[in-house]
Amino acid sequence: MKPELPDAFLCSLAAAVGEQHVLLADDERAPYEMDWTRRFQGRAAAVVRPADTRALSDVLRLCFEAGVAVVPQGGNTGLVGGSVPRGGEVVVSLRRLSHVDVDPVEERAVVGAGTTLQQLQEAAAGHGLTFAVDMASRGSATLGGMVATNAGGVHVVRYGPMRSQVLGFEAVLADGTVITRMTGLAKESAGYDLGGLLCGSEGTLAVVSRVLVRLVPVPRYAAVALLGLGSLAAAVEVVTTLRRELPSLLAAEVFFDDGLALVREHAGLPRPFDRPHPVYLLVEAADEADPAGELATVLAKAPGVGDSAFATDSRERTRLWAYRERHTEAVNAAGVPHKLDVSVPLAAAAAFEVELRALLAKEAAGARLVLFGHLAEANFHVNLLGLPRDDERIDRGVLELVAAFEGSISSEHGVGVAKTRYLQLSRTEGELQAMRAIKAALDPGGILNPGVIFTATPE
Ligand code: 2HG
Ligand code: ZN
């Protein structure tokens, strides 16, 4: 299909990034046009792949001058449709901005936006260090995308989300201006925290090109426990105790028996215990001294634990983690899911689960719920299979329930295009106005990822 962009503009893009990195043919663009869940898809006018900050700046300046909208894209495994075109934009793939420079003395790294989490982890491991944010999509998720979505992952209970790791940044504004703050000073109060603002901005305020991130020492010892419990309320009680009494706590993840069955079927894994349990909690502790003993001691005191399995060596720990980590791929293999990523106050988690199941039983009897998530933050991934692709009545019902619990409609995946209509459930009118003012100031032409976070026109 012939692209709609004028030839002169395409020639300028080619001059900026190299002709072979301006993709126009249908089959070349296709991998950049559909998201990983297959739920979100749109046609790009072109895909461009700058190799460095300078080329990225040229691309944005050209698009700004021509009034052409831009969709920044990293690994394209975000789950809210924020990195694929809605129709007619230029997709700017950041994947070629891939480099890691570890500073082992300061325990930091300068990382290109297109670097995958796994590449960063491997580079850091060479120095006995690691990156504090970890998640199952490590092989595809890029650092730029993780900043853009303020990704959380499985270690937030110990280290916080992306926002807590970013010490400095370089980003390109809508008109091509490059702004840089890479000093990483431990104390800095001279004006606004622009790097913090970019965390969670989803490519709507600027395009991140490099980040300076903190690294942490790899804990010498780790221990994992998988627990089978009778209810979510019991799991919440265990997590509350762990948070209070186990300083080495690194992760506390929850899943349910039907999700476990789906994962086992998909991945061919054996039963973790002889008998099933309604709820499973996967706990990891890590420290400079072996935390296995204290983990077992704290868990022995916890009420409501039916069965438990412990692992200390790396292979066994990975084996237990697979039951939790493989949920996303198992869900995707079973259909095109509606995915909601919500959080509620931990004290309300069990009541939320009861009401969620009641809502679905009443309004969506044919749908299949696969629920799992990060229990220490009461961050639940509500995956729904069997719903019509564009029918959002159930999504709205779930998000309204979350709002009634004073929770968040997006805990760690971002708003993307999937949740723009529900943003006012989590944000006040005053907050939304302030956000729109920031957006208008930094992106006056509205070319940066339009339709993401905010609906194209205010509702
Ligand atoms: C996870 O926690 C990711 O594994 C993906 O955030 C969640 O697939 C999901 O809904
Ligand atoms: Zn998650």
Tab-separated table of C-alpha atoms and ligand atoms in Angstrom:
chain	number	residue	atom	x	y	z
A	1	MET	CA	0.000	0.000	0.000
A	2	LYS	CA	1.365	3.433	-0.853
A	3	PRO	CA	2.207	5.472	2.240
A	4	GLU	CA	0.296	8.709	2.713
A	5	LEU	CA	3.336	10.742	3.698
A	6	PRO	CA	4.774	13.136	1.086
A	7	ASP	CA	7.906	11.942	-0.696
A	8	ALA	CA	9.949	14.946	0.458
A	9	PHE	CA	9.130	14.160	4.084
A	10	LEU	CA	10.064	10.492	3.636
A	11	CYS	CA	13.357	11.540	2.041
A	12	SER	CA	14.108	13.726	5.075
A	13	LEU	CA	13.347	10.822	7.422
A	14	ALA	CA	15.638	8.594	5.346
A	15	ALA	CA	18.387	11.204	5.554
A	16	ALA	CA	17.983	11.254	9.348
A	17	VAL	CA	17.968	7.514	10.070
A	18	GLY	CA	19.212	5.813	6.883
A	19	GLU	CA	16.956	4.608	4.096
A	20	GLN	CA	16.870	0.990	5.299
A	21	HIS	CA	15.475	2.176	8.635
A	22	VAL	CA	12.380	3.811	7.171
A	23	LEU	CA	9.978	0.891	6.821
A	24	LEU	CA	7.073	1.434	4.453
A	25	ALA	CA	6.068	-1.976	3.082
A	26	ASP	CA	3.112	-3.716	4.741
A	27	ASP	CA	5.109	-6.771	5.795
A	28	GLU	CA	7.930	-4.659	7.212
A	29	ARG	CA	5.603	-2.494	9.273
A	30	ALA	CA	3.366	-5.335	10.459
A	31	PRO	CA	5.392	-6.423	13.529
A	32	TYR	CA	5.247	-2.852	14.849
A	33	GLU	CA	1.527	-2.433	14.235
A	34	MET	CA	0.000	-5.020	16.556
A	35	ASP	CA	0.532	-5.282	20.300
A	36	TRP	CA	1.546	-8.464	22.063
A	37	THR	CA	-1.980	-9.272	23.265
A	38	ARG	CA	-3.326	-8.971	19.672
A	39	ARG	CA	-6.106	-6.749	21.022
A	40	PHE	CA	-4.687	-3.447	19.764
A	41	GLN	CA	-3.716	-2.805	16.181
A	42	GLY	CA	-3.475	0.119	13.780
A	43	ARG	CA	-1.795	1.085	10.544
A	44	ALA	CA	1.395	3.149	10.696
A	45	ALA	CA	2.265	5.607	7.913
A	46	ALA	CA	5.863	4.495	8.414
A	47	VAL	CA	8.138	2.911	10.984
A	48	VAL	CA	11.456	4.672	11.591
A	49	ARG	CA	14.368	3.293	13.557
A	50	PRO	CA	16.835	5.945	14.701
A	51	ALA	CA	20.204	4.674	15.928
A	52	ASP	CA	21.009	7.449	18.377
A	53	THR	CA	19.725	10.540	20.156
A	54	ARG	CA	20.699	12.826	17.324
A	55	ALA	CA	18.738	10.839	14.732
A	56	LEU	CA	15.787	10.624	17.141
A	57	SER	CA	15.899	14.395	17.570
A	58	ASP	CA	15.931	14.878	13.771
A	59	VAL	CA	12.924	12.563	13.393
A	60	LEU	CA	10.919	14.429	16.021
A	61	ARG	CA	11.814	17.824	14.581
A	62	LEU	CA	10.692	16.692	11.120
A	63	CYS	CA	7.425	15.286	12.473
A	64	PHE	CA	6.846	18.419	14.556
A	65	GLU	CA	7.327	20.695	11.538
A	66	ALA	CA	5.067	18.529	9.379
A	67	GLY	CA	2.438	18.049	12.099
A	68	VAL	CA	2.813	14.263	11.871
A	69	ALA	CA	1.901	12.255	14.977
A	70	VAL	CA	4.459	9.922	16.512
A	71	VAL	CA	4.071	6.665	18.451
A	72	PRO	CA	7.253	5.782	20.385
A	73	GLN	CA	7.799	2.036	20.691
A	74	GLY	CA	10.189	-0.081	22.751
A	75	GLY	CA	9.782	-3.833	23.063
A	76	ASN	CA	6.069	-3.603	22.181
A	77	THR	CA	5.111	-5.909	25.032
A	78	GLY	CA	3.222	-3.259	26.975
A	79	LEU	CA	-0.301	-4.453	27.661
A	80	VAL	CA	-2.455	-1.333	27.215
A	81	GLY	CA	-2.085	-0.568	23.501
A	82	GLY	CA	0.131	2.468	24.113
A	83	SER	CA	2.926	1.528	21.724
A	84	VAL	CA	1.042	0.639	18.546
A	85	PRO	CA	-0.428	3.110	16.048
A	86	ARG	CA	-4.050	4.077	16.126
A	87	GLY	CA	-3.878	4.934	12.397
A	88	GLY	CA	-1.569	7.063	10.255
A	89	GLU	CA	1.179	7.898	12.787
A	90	VAL	CA	4.895	7.369	12.390
A	91	VAL	CA	6.056	4.627	14.755
A	92	VAL	CA	9.464	5.495	16.175
A	93	SER	CA	11.129	2.291	17.286
A	94	LEU	CA	13.766	2.894	19.953
A	95	ARG	CA	15.239	-0.597	19.747
A	96	ARG	CA	18.490	0.533	18.108
A	97	LEU	CA	19.248	2.844	21.035
A	98	SER	CA	20.632	-0.139	22.847
A	99	HIS	CA	23.720	0.211	25.037
A	100	VAL	CA	24.677	-0.266	28.683
A	101	ASP	CA	27.564	1.360	30.513
A	102	VAL	CA	27.871	0.098	34.094
A	103	ASP	CA	29.675	2.193	36.733
A	104	PRO	CA	30.480	-0.440	39.403
A	105	VAL	CA	31.899	2.109	41.846
A	106	GLU	CA	28.827	4.324	41.940
A	107	GLU	CA	26.561	1.271	41.390
A	108	ARG	CA	24.783	2.874	38.439
A	109	ALA	CA	24.387	2.411	34.717
A	110	VAL	CA	23.759	4.642	31.738
A	111	VAL	CA	21.318	2.730	29.561
A	112	GLY	CA	19.939	3.381	26.072
A	113	ALA	CA	16.141	3.462	25.831
A	114	GLY	CA	16.066	0.414	23.540
A	115	THR	CA	18.085	-1.814	25.876
A	116	THR	CA	16.110	-4.754	27.200
A	117	LEU	CA	15.808	-5.374	30.902
A	118	GLN	CA	17.629	-8.672	30.421
A	119	GLN	CA	20.549	-6.957	28.660
A	120	LEU	CA	20.821	-4.548	31.589
A	121	GLN	CA	20.598	-7.398	34.111
A	122	GLU	CA	23.332	-9.338	32.291
A	123	ALA	CA	25.646	-6.319	32.077
A	124	ALA	CA	25.111	-5.543	35.771
A	125	ALA	CA	25.645	-9.186	36.799
A	126	GLY	CA	29.186	-8.985	35.444
A	127	HIS	CA	29.879	-6.581	38.338
A	128	GLY	CA	27.961	-8.431	41.065
A	129	LEU	CA	25.104	-5.964	40.628
A	130	THR	CA	21.541	-6.163	39.388
A	131	PHE	CA	18.675	-3.887	38.436
A	132	ALA	CA	16.034	-3.561	41.126
A	133	VAL	CA	12.996	-3.863	38.838
A	134	ASP	CA	12.361	-7.359	37.513
A	135	MET	CA	9.463	-8.927	35.627
A	136	ALA	CA	8.624	-11.870	33.397
A	137	SER	CA	8.880	-9.825	30.161
A	138	ARG	CA	12.574	-9.091	30.831
A	139	GLY	CA	13.620	-10.429	27.410
A	140	SER	CA	11.516	-7.895	25.505
A	141	ALA	CA	10.713	-4.967	27.828
A	142	THR	CA	13.015	-2.027	27.142
A	143	LEU	CA	14.269	0.518	29.651
A	144	GLY	CA	12.623	3.359	27.739
A	145	GLY	CA	9.262	1.608	27.830
A	146	MET	CA	9.712	0.779	31.497
A	147	VAL	CA	10.328	4.448	32.307
A	148	ALA	CA	7.398	5.472	30.118
A	149	THR	CA	5.012	3.175	32.001
A	150	ASN	CA	6.652	3.500	35.431
A	151	ALA	CA	6.881	-0.295	35.400
A	152	GLY	CA	6.685	-2.079	38.735
A	153	GLY	CA	7.251	-5.815	38.575
A	154	VAL	CA	7.915	-8.296	41.340
A	155	HIS	CA	10.394	-6.459	43.596
A	156	VAL	CA	8.454	-3.269	44.353
A	157	VAL	CA	7.962	-4.293	47.983
A	158	ARG	CA	11.731	-4.005	48.468
A	159	TYR	CA	12.949	-1.437	45.936
A	160	GLY	CA	9.967	0.536	44.598
A	161	PRO	CA	8.960	0.933	40.918
A	162	MET	CA	10.936	2.466	38.015
A	163	ARG	CA	10.494	5.957	39.390
A	164	SER	CA	12.630	4.966	42.382
A	165	GLN	CA	15.471	3.734	40.145
A	166	VAL	CA	15.843	6.676	37.755
A	167	LEU	CA	18.698	8.998	38.779
A	168	GLY	CA	18.946	10.899	35.508
A	169	PHE	CA	17.585	11.001	31.992
A	170	GLU	CA	18.006	12.290	28.476
A	171	ALA	CA	14.852	12.886	26.446
A	172	VAL	CA	13.787	14.493	23.198
A	173	LEU	CA	10.952	16.990	23.295
A	174	ALA	CA	8.238	17.196	20.640
A	175	ASP	CA	10.159	19.781	18.567
A	176	GLY	CA	13.409	17.797	18.643
A	177	THR	CA	15.055	19.662	21.534
A	178	VAL	CA	17.227	17.324	23.614
A	179	ILE	CA	17.072	17.798	27.386
A	180	THR	CA	19.640	16.114	29.565
A	181	ARG	CA	20.027	15.696	33.319
A	182	MET	CA	22.495	12.888	33.841
A	183	THR	CA	24.501	14.145	36.823
A	184	GLY	CA	22.672	11.820	39.204
A	185	LEU	CA	23.396	14.020	42.202
A	186	ALA	CA	22.237	12.443	45.444
A	187	LYS	CA	20.522	15.698	46.385
A	188	GLU	CA	18.854	18.000	43.879
A	189	SER	CA	16.152	20.516	44.680
A	190	ALA	CA	16.751	23.061	41.948
A	191	GLY	CA	13.358	23.096	40.300
A	192	TYR	CA	10.994	20.496	38.962
A	193	ASP	CA	11.816	16.781	38.870
A	194	LEU	CA	11.413	16.350	35.110
A	195	GLY	CA	12.772	12.795	35.159
A	196	GLY	CA	10.129	11.869	37.711
A	197	LEU	CA	7.503	13.469	35.488
A	198	LEU	CA	8.570	11.337	32.530
A	199	CYS	CA	8.098	8.157	34.585
A	200	GLY	CA	4.587	7.077	33.682
A	201	SER	CA	4.139	9.693	30.941
A	202	GLU	CA	3.810	6.959	28.274
A	203	GLY	CA	5.516	8.879	25.484
A	204	THR	CA	3.034	11.758	25.663
A	205	LEU	CA	5.435	14.439	26.975
A	206	ALA	CA	8.800	13.541	25.433
A	207	VAL	CA	10.658	10.508	24.112
A	208	VAL	CA	13.217	9.137	26.552
A	209	SER	CA	16.500	8.303	24.834
A	210	ARG	CA	18.852	7.415	27.745
A	211	VAL	CA	18.502	6.862	31.465
A	212	LEU	CA	20.877	6.819	34.399
A	213	VAL	CA	19.651	4.145	36.785
A	214	ARG	CA	20.733	2.929	40.172
A	215	LEU	CA	21.890	-0.661	40.504
A	216	VAL	CA	21.830	-2.786	43.636
A	217	PRO	CA	24.178	-5.556	44.818
A	218	VAL	CA	23.003	-9.066	43.962
A	219	PRO	CA	21.991	-10.514	47.332
A	220	ARG	CA	24.317	-13.420	48.153
A	221	TYR	CA	21.551	-15.786	49.254
A	222	ALA	CA	17.904	-16.219	48.295
A	223	ALA	CA	15.080	-18.475	49.422
A	224	VAL	CA	11.682	-19.021	47.839
A	225	ALA	CA	8.567	-20.463	49.457
A	226	LEU	CA	5.381	-21.491	47.674
A	227	LEU	CA	2.420	-21.649	50.013
A	228	GLY	CA	-1.029	-23.135	49.510
A	229	LEU	CA	-3.723	-21.253	51.446
A	230	GLY	CA	-7.451	-21.426	52.036
A	231	SER	CA	-8.369	-17.860	51.113
A	232	LEU	CA	-7.066	-14.514	49.949
A	233	ALA	CA	-7.733	-13.149	53.437
A	234	ALA	CA	-5.269	-15.730	54.810
A	235	ALA	CA	-2.693	-14.740	52.163
A	236	VAL	CA	-3.086	-11.054	53.077
A	237	GLU	CA	-2.450	-11.928	56.707
A	238	VAL	CA	0.751	-13.761	55.780
A	239	VAL	CA	1.936	-10.834	53.646
A	240	THR	CA	1.196	-8.361	56.421
A	241	THR	CA	3.339	-10.433	58.805
A	242	LEU	CA	6.121	-10.806	56.242
A	243	ARG	CA	6.252	-7.079	55.556
A	244	ARG	CA	6.561	-6.378	59.247
A	245	GLU	CA	8.914	-9.167	60.328
A	246	LEU	CA	11.051	-10.095	57.340
A	247	PRO	CA	13.372	-7.261	56.230
A	248	SER	CA	14.834	-9.574	53.563
A	249	LEU	CA	11.436	-9.844	51.819
A	250	LEU	CA	11.914	-9.430	48.053
A	251	ALA	CA	8.617	-10.570	46.518
A	252	ALA	CA	5.134	-11.717	47.536
A	253	GLU	CA	3.071	-12.883	44.575
A	254	VAL	CA	-0.420	-14.320	44.511
A	255	PHE	CA	-2.324	-16.605	42.147
A	256	PHE	CA	-5.357	-18.851	42.330
A	257	ASP	CA	-6.093	-22.485	41.606
A	258	ASP	CA	-7.771	-21.946	38.219
A	259	GLY	CA	-4.802	-19.826	37.049
A	260	LEU	CA	-2.420	-22.513	38.241
A	261	ALA	CA	-4.369	-25.130	36.245
A	262	LEU	CA	-4.108	-22.971	33.112
A	263	VAL	CA	-0.352	-22.485	33.595
A	264	ARG	CA	0.235	-26.182	34.248
A	265	GLU	CA	-1.692	-27.139	31.136
A	266	HIS	CA	0.103	-24.535	29.008
A	267	ALA	CA	3.602	-25.199	30.309
A	268	GLY	CA	3.297	-28.895	31.143
A	269	LEU	CA	4.223	-28.383	34.798
A	270	PRO	CA	3.523	-30.881	37.586
A	271	ARG	CA	1.225	-30.156	40.543
A	272	PRO	CA	3.133	-28.198	43.208
A	273	PHE	CA	1.307	-30.066	46.025
A	274	ASP	CA	-0.643	-33.330	46.303
A	275	ARG	CA	-3.881	-31.477	46.990
A	276	PRO	CA	-5.188	-28.252	45.463
A	277	HIS	CA	-5.601	-24.969	47.364
A	278	PRO	CA	-7.826	-22.017	46.498
A	279	VAL	CA	-4.944	-19.518	46.771
A	280	TYR	CA	-1.163	-19.669	46.357
A	281	LEU	CA	1.413	-17.237	47.656
A	282	LEU	CA	4.934	-17.204	46.302
A	283	VAL	CA	7.405	-15.504	48.616
A	284	GLU	CA	11.051	-14.693	47.998
A	285	ALA	CA	13.543	-13.473	50.598
A	286	ALA	CA	17.096	-12.436	49.709
A	287	ASP	CA	19.993	-11.128	51.742
A	288	GLU	CA	23.729	-11.119	52.447
A	289	ALA	CA	23.147	-13.848	55.058
A	290	ASP	CA	21.039	-16.888	54.175
A	291	PRO	CA	17.393	-15.843	54.831
A	292	ALA	CA	15.972	-19.410	54.549
A	293	GLY	CA	15.842	-19.912	58.319
A	294	GLU	CA	14.123	-16.628	59.133
A	295	LEU	CA	11.687	-17.096	56.238
A	296	ALA	CA	10.717	-20.523	57.576
A	297	THR	CA	10.436	-19.161	61.128
A	298	VAL	CA	8.131	-16.302	60.150
A	299	LEU	CA	6.007	-18.596	57.968
A	300	ALA	CA	5.751	-21.221	60.707
A	301	LYS	CA	3.993	-18.595	62.854
A	302	ALA	CA	1.654	-17.528	60.041
A	303	PRO	CA	-1.857	-18.939	60.370
A	304	GLY	CA	-3.750	-20.554	57.500
A	305	VAL	CA	-0.856	-22.086	55.549
A	306	GLY	CA	-2.038	-25.468	54.234
A	307	ASP	CA	1.035	-26.662	52.314
A	308	SER	CA	4.450	-25.200	51.664
A	309	ALA	CA	7.445	-25.912	49.441
A	310	PHE	CA	10.850	-24.282	49.930
A	311	ALA	CA	13.716	-23.756	47.502
A	312	THR	CA	17.141	-22.226	47.959
A	313	ASP	CA	19.194	-23.292	44.949
A	314	SER	CA	18.712	-21.304	41.796
A	315	ARG	CA	17.125	-24.064	39.656
A	316	GLU	CA	14.563	-24.949	42.295
A	317	ARG	CA	13.694	-21.303	42.868
A	318	THR	CA	13.155	-20.823	39.125
A	319	ARG	CA	10.967	-23.946	39.109
A	320	LEU	CA	8.674	-22.483	41.775
A	321	TRP	CA	8.631	-19.042	40.155
A	322	ALA	CA	7.421	-20.589	36.864
A	323	TYR	CA	3.988	-21.204	38.395
A	324	ARG	CA	3.588	-17.441	38.821
A	325	GLU	CA	5.671	-16.019	35.972
A	326	ARG	CA	4.058	-18.059	33.231
A	327	HIS	CA	0.533	-16.773	33.869
A	328	THR	CA	0.699	-14.012	31.244
A	329	GLU	CA	1.808	-16.278	28.395
A	330	ALA	CA	-0.679	-18.982	29.431
A	331	VAL	CA	-3.530	-16.455	29.324
A	332	ASN	CA	-2.425	-15.147	25.933
A	333	ALA	CA	-2.250	-18.655	24.524
A	334	ALA	CA	-5.846	-19.252	25.623
A	335	GLY	CA	-7.319	-16.273	23.757
A	336	VAL	CA	-7.290	-12.500	23.368
A	337	PRO	CA	-7.740	-11.263	26.941
A	338	HIS	CA	-9.163	-8.071	28.343
A	339	LYS	CA	-6.424	-7.083	30.780
A	340	LEU	CA	-6.946	-4.815	33.764
A	341	ASP	CA	-4.096	-3.939	36.094
A	342	VAL	CA	-5.538	-2.543	39.294
A	343	SER	CA	-4.662	-1.983	42.911
A	344	VAL	CA	-6.711	-1.514	46.052
A	345	PRO	CA	-5.682	-0.904	49.664
A	346	LEU	CA	-4.198	-4.156	51.000
A	347	ALA	CA	-6.702	-4.237	53.859
A	348	ALA	CA	-9.524	-4.291	51.280
A	349	ALA	CA	-7.981	-6.911	48.973
A	350	ALA	CA	-10.056	-9.871	50.155
A	351	ALA	CA	-13.326	-7.932	50.023
A	352	PHE	CA	-12.413	-6.704	46.545
A	353	GLU	CA	-11.885	-10.276	45.357
A	354	VAL	CA	-15.289	-11.351	46.695
A	355	GLU	CA	-17.058	-8.446	44.987
A	356	LEU	CA	-15.128	-8.913	41.768
A	357	ARG	CA	-16.166	-12.557	41.507
A	358	ALA	CA	-19.775	-11.646	42.349
A	359	LEU	CA	-19.806	-8.944	39.658
A	360	LEU	CA	-18.469	-11.322	37.037
A	361	ALA	CA	-20.854	-14.117	38.019
A	362	LYS	CA	-23.743	-11.694	37.576
A	363	GLU	CA	-22.665	-9.709	34.515
A	364	ALA	CA	-20.270	-11.963	32.605
A	365	ALA	CA	-21.120	-15.551	33.379
A	366	GLY	CA	-19.444	-16.757	30.157
A	367	ALA	CA	-16.141	-15.020	30.874
A	368	ARG	CA	-13.148	-16.749	32.412
A	369	LEU	CA	-11.305	-14.807	35.097
A	370	VAL	CA	-7.593	-15.364	35.613
A	371	LEU	CA	-6.520	-13.350	38.624
A	372	PHE	CA	-2.968	-12.972	39.888
A	373	GLY	CA	-0.548	-10.284	40.927
A	374	HIS	CA	1.715	-8.608	43.417
A	375	LEU	CA	0.054	-9.048	46.793
A	376	ALA	CA	2.399	-6.842	48.818
A	377	GLU	CA	0.998	-3.874	46.851
A	378	ALA	CA	-2.460	-5.438	46.433
A	379	ASN	CA	-1.842	-5.060	42.679
A	380	PHE	CA	-4.123	-7.497	40.882
A	381	HIS	CA	-3.949	-8.461	37.225
A	382	VAL	CA	-7.553	-9.059	36.250
A	383	ASN	CA	-7.423	-11.077	33.040
A	384	LEU	CA	-10.727	-11.841	31.350
A	385	LEU	CA	-11.032	-14.377	28.553
A	386	GLY	CA	-14.088	-14.982	26.420
A	387	LEU	CA	-15.350	-11.392	26.216
A	388	PRO	CA	-16.069	-9.763	22.840
A	389	ARG	CA	-12.979	-7.774	21.831
A	390	ASP	CA	-14.623	-4.331	21.756
A	391	ASP	CA	-17.284	-4.742	24.419
A	392	GLU	CA	-15.986	-2.846	27.450
A	393	ARG	CA	-19.017	-3.060	29.730
A	394	ILE	CA	-17.329	-5.546	32.031
A	395	ASP	CA	-14.046	-3.605	32.010
A	396	ARG	CA	-15.950	-0.522	33.119
A	397	GLY	CA	-17.779	-2.468	35.829
A	398	VAL	CA	-14.503	-3.819	37.227
A	399	LEU	CA	-12.824	-0.409	37.165
A	400	GLU	CA	-15.820	1.225	38.856
A	401	LEU	CA	-15.559	-1.428	41.551
A	402	VAL	CA	-11.858	-0.594	41.948
A	403	ALA	CA	-12.745	3.105	42.262
A	404	ALA	CA	-15.335	2.280	44.915
A	405	PHE	CA	-12.492	0.668	46.880
A	406	GLU	CA	-10.404	3.835	46.369
A	407	GLY	CA	-7.967	1.877	44.238
A	408	SER	CA	-6.109	2.655	41.019
A	409	ILE	CA	-7.265	1.751	37.490
A	410	SER	CA	-3.627	1.290	36.516
A	411	SER	CA	-1.090	0.088	39.002
A	412	GLU	CA	1.914	-0.583	36.767
A	413	HIS	CA	0.980	-1.085	33.092
A	414	GLY	CA	-0.087	2.474	32.325
A	415	VAL	CA	-3.266	3.891	30.845
A	416	GLY	CA	-2.384	3.433	27.177
A	417	VAL	CA	-5.398	3.580	24.899
A	418	ALA	CA	-7.112	0.831	26.889
A	419	LYS	CA	-8.090	2.944	29.885
A	420	THR	CA	-8.320	6.574	28.741
A	421	ARG	CA	-12.063	6.587	29.281
A	422	TYR	CA	-11.699	5.533	32.893
A	423	LEU	CA	-8.952	7.895	34.036
A	424	GLN	CA	-11.403	10.090	35.930
A	425	LEU	CA	-12.198	7.069	38.117
A	426	SER	CA	-8.699	7.328	39.601
A	427	ARG	CA	-7.900	11.034	39.234
A	428	THR	CA	-9.688	14.167	40.394
A	429	GLU	CA	-10.843	16.852	37.971
A	430	GLY	CA	-8.144	19.175	39.320
A	431	GLU	CA	-5.445	16.578	38.702
A	432	LEU	CA	-6.704	15.953	35.172
A	433	GLN	CA	-6.649	19.663	34.389
A	434	ALA	CA	-3.083	19.964	35.663
A	435	MET	CA	-2.071	16.953	33.566
A	436	ARG	CA	-3.690	18.389	30.443
A	437	ALA	CA	-1.906	21.706	31.045
A	438	ILE	CA	1.449	19.917	31.252
A	439	LYS	CA	0.645	17.973	28.095
A	440	ALA	CA	-0.330	21.139	26.211
A	441	ALA	CA	2.825	22.944	27.335
A	442	LEU	CA	5.238	20.176	26.362
A	443	ASP	CA	3.438	18.963	23.259
A	444	PRO	CA	1.652	21.998	21.813
A	445	GLY	CA	1.096	20.316	18.437
A	446	GLY	CA	-0.322	17.193	20.082
A	447	ILE	CA	1.999	14.921	18.083
A	448	LEU	CA	3.333	12.745	20.936
A	449	ASN	CA	1.389	9.510	21.261
A	450	PRO	CA	-2.051	11.120	20.789
A	451	GLY	CA	-4.927	9.120	22.225
A	452	VAL	CA	-2.751	7.670	25.011
A	453	ILE	CA	-3.547	8.590	28.662
A	454	PHE	CA	-6.075	11.191	27.489
A	455	THR	CA	-8.865	10.617	25.004
A	456	ALA	CA	-8.230	12.641	21.845
A	457	THR	CA	-10.954	15.104	22.881
A	458	PRO	CA	-11.963	15.763	26.518
A	459	GLU	CA	-15.097	13.828	27.546
B	1	2HG	C1	2.998	-9.571	35.575
B	1	2HG	O1	2.878	-9.195	36.747
B	1	2HG	C2	2.830	-8.566	34.496
B	1	2HG	O2	3.300	-10.729	35.287
B	1	2HG	C3	1.774	-8.987	33.457
B	1	2HG	O3	2.542	-7.311	35.007
B	1	2HG	C4	0.409	-9.076	34.031
B	1	2HG	O4	-0.417	-10.369	32.191
B	1	2HG	C5	-0.703	-9.587	33.095
B	1	2HG	O5	-1.861	-9.204	33.268
B	2	ZN	ZN	2.539	-7.276	37.159
